[in-house]
Structures are given as structure tokens and as C-alpha cells.
Amino acid sequence: MPSSLDRTDRALLAALQDNARLTIAELADQVALTTSPCWRRVKLLEDNGYITGYQAVLSPKSLGFGVTAFVSIMMDSHTKDMALAFEQRLMEIPEIVACHNISGRYDFLLEILARDLESFGEFTREVLQRLPGVKEIYSSFSYKAVKERRVIPVSEKHI
């Protein structure tokens, strides 16, 4: 429940989103707490599902992924079993870095990384077209990332 977050919780969430490598002492200093209460609050935020994990943010370009594609998928069937089979198969494909079940003409929106356009084309033919229940595929390509870092708004104004 967002309403149970106080100003200190929000400050902790903001600081950790900015730099999850902060030590508890550094974090406590930033939010004006001592280390023990700071650690307890962070643990409570984790236990209550506000913090779901910590990870490094990698550079796709530095790792050789020159293409980011956004792929809309239309399913030929909307049964629960078909959707489940499709979603389970997606989880096994590392090039698909995000997937949303969406409203509108298409059923799913995928974010996919590829080395280049040729490898994306091969991926589409060999992987995407063979996914269970796929009827139509529509691809768009990113020229550049304008706002790449995903930061969840945690100010009182937002939640």
C-alpha cells in the first residue's frame, strides 16, 4: 500500500534507485538515520515488496547489441492455455528483454535486442514466427534511447 510510505521510506527508495550499491552507512547518512533503523526500514521495504531486487544496469551497445526493436504480436487465439504457452516460451528467450500484454489491436509488445538488422531478421524468422499462437508480427526500431533509465516516481506527489 503506497499510503503507508513516509518521507523517510520515499527517500530510501529514491536513494537506492539512484545507487543500489550504497552501503547501509552511506544510505543512513543520506536519509538522516542511524544505521540500525536504516537497515530495518530497508529490510521492511524488501519484505513488503516495494524493493523486489537489485541489479547492475548493462549497456546493450557495449555488449554488441546495435538494434533495439519493439515488436507487436497479434495472437490467432485468445484462450488462456495459448496465452500461457506463449508467455512461458517468452521467458526462455534472452533476446526478449521486456514483454507487456497490452490493449488495442495487438496482444503483446516485446522489446528485443539484436546485434544488427540481419540477426534481427533471422531471429524473427527462426524464433518469433515459431512462438505458439502468433498470427501477426509488427516491428519498429529504435533510432536512439531518449529516456532509457527506468526510475519509478516515489515522491509524495506521485504515490
Short mmCIF file of C-alpha atoms in Angstrom, two decimals:
data_model
loop_
_atom_site.label_atom_id
_atom_site.label_comp_id
_atom_site.label_asym_id
_atom_site.label_seq_id
_atom_site.Cartn_x
_atom_site.Cartn_y
_atom_site.Cartn_z
CA MET A 1 0.00 0.00 0.00
CA PRO A 2 1.70 3.18 -1.13
CA SER A 3 -0.06 5.28 1.52
CA SER A 4 1.96 3.58 4.27
CA LEU A 5 5.21 5.03 2.95
CA ASP A 6 6.51 8.01 4.88
CA ARG A 7 9.03 10.63 3.80
CA THR A 8 11.98 8.53 5.02
CA ASP A 9 10.78 5.43 3.15
CA ARG A 10 10.44 7.52 0.00
CA ALA A 11 13.93 8.95 0.49
CA LEU A 12 15.33 5.43 0.93
CA LEU A 13 13.62 4.22 -2.24
CA ALA A 14 14.86 7.22 -4.23
CA ALA A 15 18.42 6.85 -2.97
CA LEU A 16 18.52 3.12 -3.72
CA GLN A 17 17.07 3.65 -7.20
CA ASP A 18 19.82 6.16 -7.85
CA ASN A 19 22.59 3.92 -6.49
CA ALA A 20 21.78 0.45 -5.15
CA ARG A 21 25.43 -0.05 -4.20
CA LEU A 22 25.25 2.38 -1.29
CA THR A 23 26.30 0.83 1.99
CA ILE A 24 23.79 0.99 4.82
CA ALA A 25 26.01 3.62 6.48
CA GLU A 26 26.02 5.79 3.33
CA LEU A 27 22.28 5.30 2.88
CA ALA A 28 21.58 6.13 6.52
CA ASP A 29 23.63 9.31 6.19
CA GLN A 30 21.68 10.38 3.10
CA VAL A 31 18.30 9.99 4.81
CA ALA A 32 19.34 11.20 8.28
CA LEU A 33 19.03 7.91 10.14
CA THR A 34 21.44 5.81 12.12
CA THR A 35 22.48 2.51 10.56
CA SER A 36 20.28 0.09 12.54
CA PRO A 37 16.95 1.85 11.87
CA CYS A 38 18.01 2.36 8.26
CA TRP A 39 18.76 -1.34 7.81
CA ARG A 40 15.42 -2.28 9.44
CA ARG A 41 13.49 0.08 7.15
CA VAL A 42 15.22 -1.24 4.02
CA LYS A 43 14.51 -4.81 5.14
CA LEU A 44 10.85 -3.90 5.70
CA LEU A 45 10.65 -2.28 2.25
CA GLU A 46 12.03 -5.50 0.79
CA ASP A 47 9.73 -7.74 2.85
CA ASN A 48 6.67 -5.69 1.84
CA GLY A 49 7.54 -5.92 -1.86
CA TYR A 50 8.48 -2.27 -2.51
CA ILE A 51 12.03 -3.39 -3.35
CA THR A 52 11.98 -6.54 -5.46
CA GLY A 53 15.68 -6.87 -6.24
CA TYR A 54 18.96 -5.22 -7.09
CA GLN A 55 20.80 -5.44 -10.39
CA ALA A 56 23.51 -3.77 -12.45
CA VAL A 57 22.38 -1.76 -15.47
CA LEU A 58 24.26 -3.05 -18.51
CA SER A 59 24.98 -1.26 -21.78
CA PRO A 60 23.47 -3.18 -24.72
CA LYS A 61 25.65 -1.21 -27.16
CA SER A 62 28.86 -2.05 -25.29
CA LEU A 63 27.83 -5.72 -25.30
CA GLY A 64 27.36 -5.72 -29.08
CA PHE A 65 23.60 -5.20 -29.37
CA GLY A 66 23.21 -2.49 -32.01
CA VAL A 67 19.48 -2.93 -32.60
CA THR A 68 16.58 -2.44 -30.22
CA ALA A 69 13.26 -3.50 -31.70
CA PHE A 70 9.76 -3.10 -30.36
CA VAL A 71 7.65 -5.94 -31.68
CA SER A 72 3.86 -6.07 -31.53
CA ILE A 73 2.38 -9.55 -31.59
CA MET A 74 -1.20 -10.44 -32.51
CA MET A 75 -2.34 -13.86 -31.36
CA ASP A 76 -4.53 -16.11 -33.51
CA SER A 77 -6.28 -17.45 -30.42
CA HIS A 78 -7.09 -15.81 -27.10
CA THR A 79 -7.52 -18.88 -24.96
CA LYS A 80 -5.93 -18.96 -21.54
CA ASP A 81 -3.86 -22.02 -22.47
CA MET A 82 -2.48 -20.35 -25.62
CA ALA A 83 -1.54 -17.19 -23.74
CA LEU A 84 0.14 -19.24 -21.00
CA ALA A 85 2.12 -21.30 -23.53
CA PHE A 86 3.20 -18.10 -25.33
CA GLU A 87 4.22 -16.35 -22.11
CA GLN A 88 6.13 -19.37 -20.80
CA ARG A 89 8.07 -19.67 -24.06
CA LEU A 90 8.96 -15.94 -23.95
CA MET A 91 10.58 -16.38 -20.56
CA GLU A 92 13.12 -18.76 -22.14
CA ILE A 93 14.32 -16.29 -24.81
CA PRO A 94 17.08 -13.97 -23.55
CA GLU A 95 16.92 -11.57 -26.51
CA ILE A 96 13.43 -10.57 -25.36
CA VAL A 97 14.26 -8.17 -22.55
CA ALA A 98 10.71 -6.97 -21.83
CA CYS A 99 7.18 -8.08 -22.63
CA HIS A 100 3.83 -6.47 -21.91
CA ASN A 101 0.34 -7.87 -22.51
CA ILE A 102 -1.37 -4.80 -23.97
CA SER A 103 -4.75 -3.49 -25.07
CA GLY A 104 -5.58 -2.47 -28.61
CA ARG A 105 -5.01 -4.18 -31.93
CA TYR A 106 -2.04 -6.24 -30.74
CA ASP A 107 -1.88 -8.53 -27.74
CA PHE A 108 1.77 -8.29 -26.69
CA LEU A 109 4.53 -5.72 -27.01
CA LEU A 110 8.08 -7.09 -26.85
CA GLU A 111 11.38 -5.27 -26.51
CA ILE A 112 14.09 -7.24 -28.28
CA LEU A 113 17.84 -6.78 -28.58
CA ALA A 114 19.82 -7.94 -31.63
CA ARG A 115 23.38 -7.49 -32.92
CA ASP A 116 22.19 -5.97 -36.20
CA LEU A 117 19.25 -5.91 -38.61
CA GLU A 118 20.31 -9.14 -40.28
CA SER A 119 20.40 -11.04 -36.98
CA PHE A 120 17.06 -9.49 -36.01
CA GLY A 121 15.56 -10.77 -39.28
CA GLU A 122 16.89 -14.24 -38.58
CA PHE A 123 15.56 -14.07 -35.02
CA THR A 124 12.13 -13.08 -36.33
CA ARG A 125 12.03 -15.98 -38.80
CA GLU A 126 13.56 -18.62 -36.55
CA VAL A 127 12.13 -17.67 -33.16
CA LEU A 128 9.25 -15.17 -33.19
CA GLN A 129 7.28 -16.72 -36.05
CA ARG A 130 7.52 -20.11 -34.32
CA LEU A 131 6.10 -18.98 -30.99
CA PRO A 132 2.80 -20.64 -30.08
CA GLY A 133 -0.29 -18.83 -31.37
CA VAL A 134 1.42 -15.99 -33.26
CA LYS A 135 -0.77 -14.64 -36.05
CA GLU A 136 0.88 -11.31 -36.91
CA ILE A 137 4.18 -9.59 -36.12
CA TYR A 138 4.81 -5.86 -36.50
CA SER A 139 8.29 -4.45 -35.78
CA SER A 140 9.53 -0.93 -35.07
CA PHE A 141 13.15 0.01 -34.45
CA SER A 142 14.63 2.48 -32.01
CA TYR A 143 16.83 5.18 -33.55
CA LYS A 144 18.08 6.15 -30.11
CA ALA A 145 17.02 5.85 -26.50
CA VAL A 146 15.77 9.22 -25.28
CA LYS A 147 14.87 8.14 -21.76
CA GLU A 148 16.49 4.82 -21.07
CA ARG A 149 16.75 4.59 -17.32
CA ARG A 150 13.63 3.24 -15.68
CA VAL A 151 13.04 5.19 -12.48
CA ILE A 152 9.77 4.73 -10.61
CA PRO A 153 8.44 8.03 -9.20
CA VAL A 154 8.39 7.80 -5.40
CA SER A 155 7.65 11.35 -4.31
CA GLU A 156 4.56 12.06 -2.23
CA LYS A 157 3.13 13.85 -5.26
CA HIS A 158 3.14 10.58 -7.21
CA ILE A 159 2.17 7.89 -4.69
#
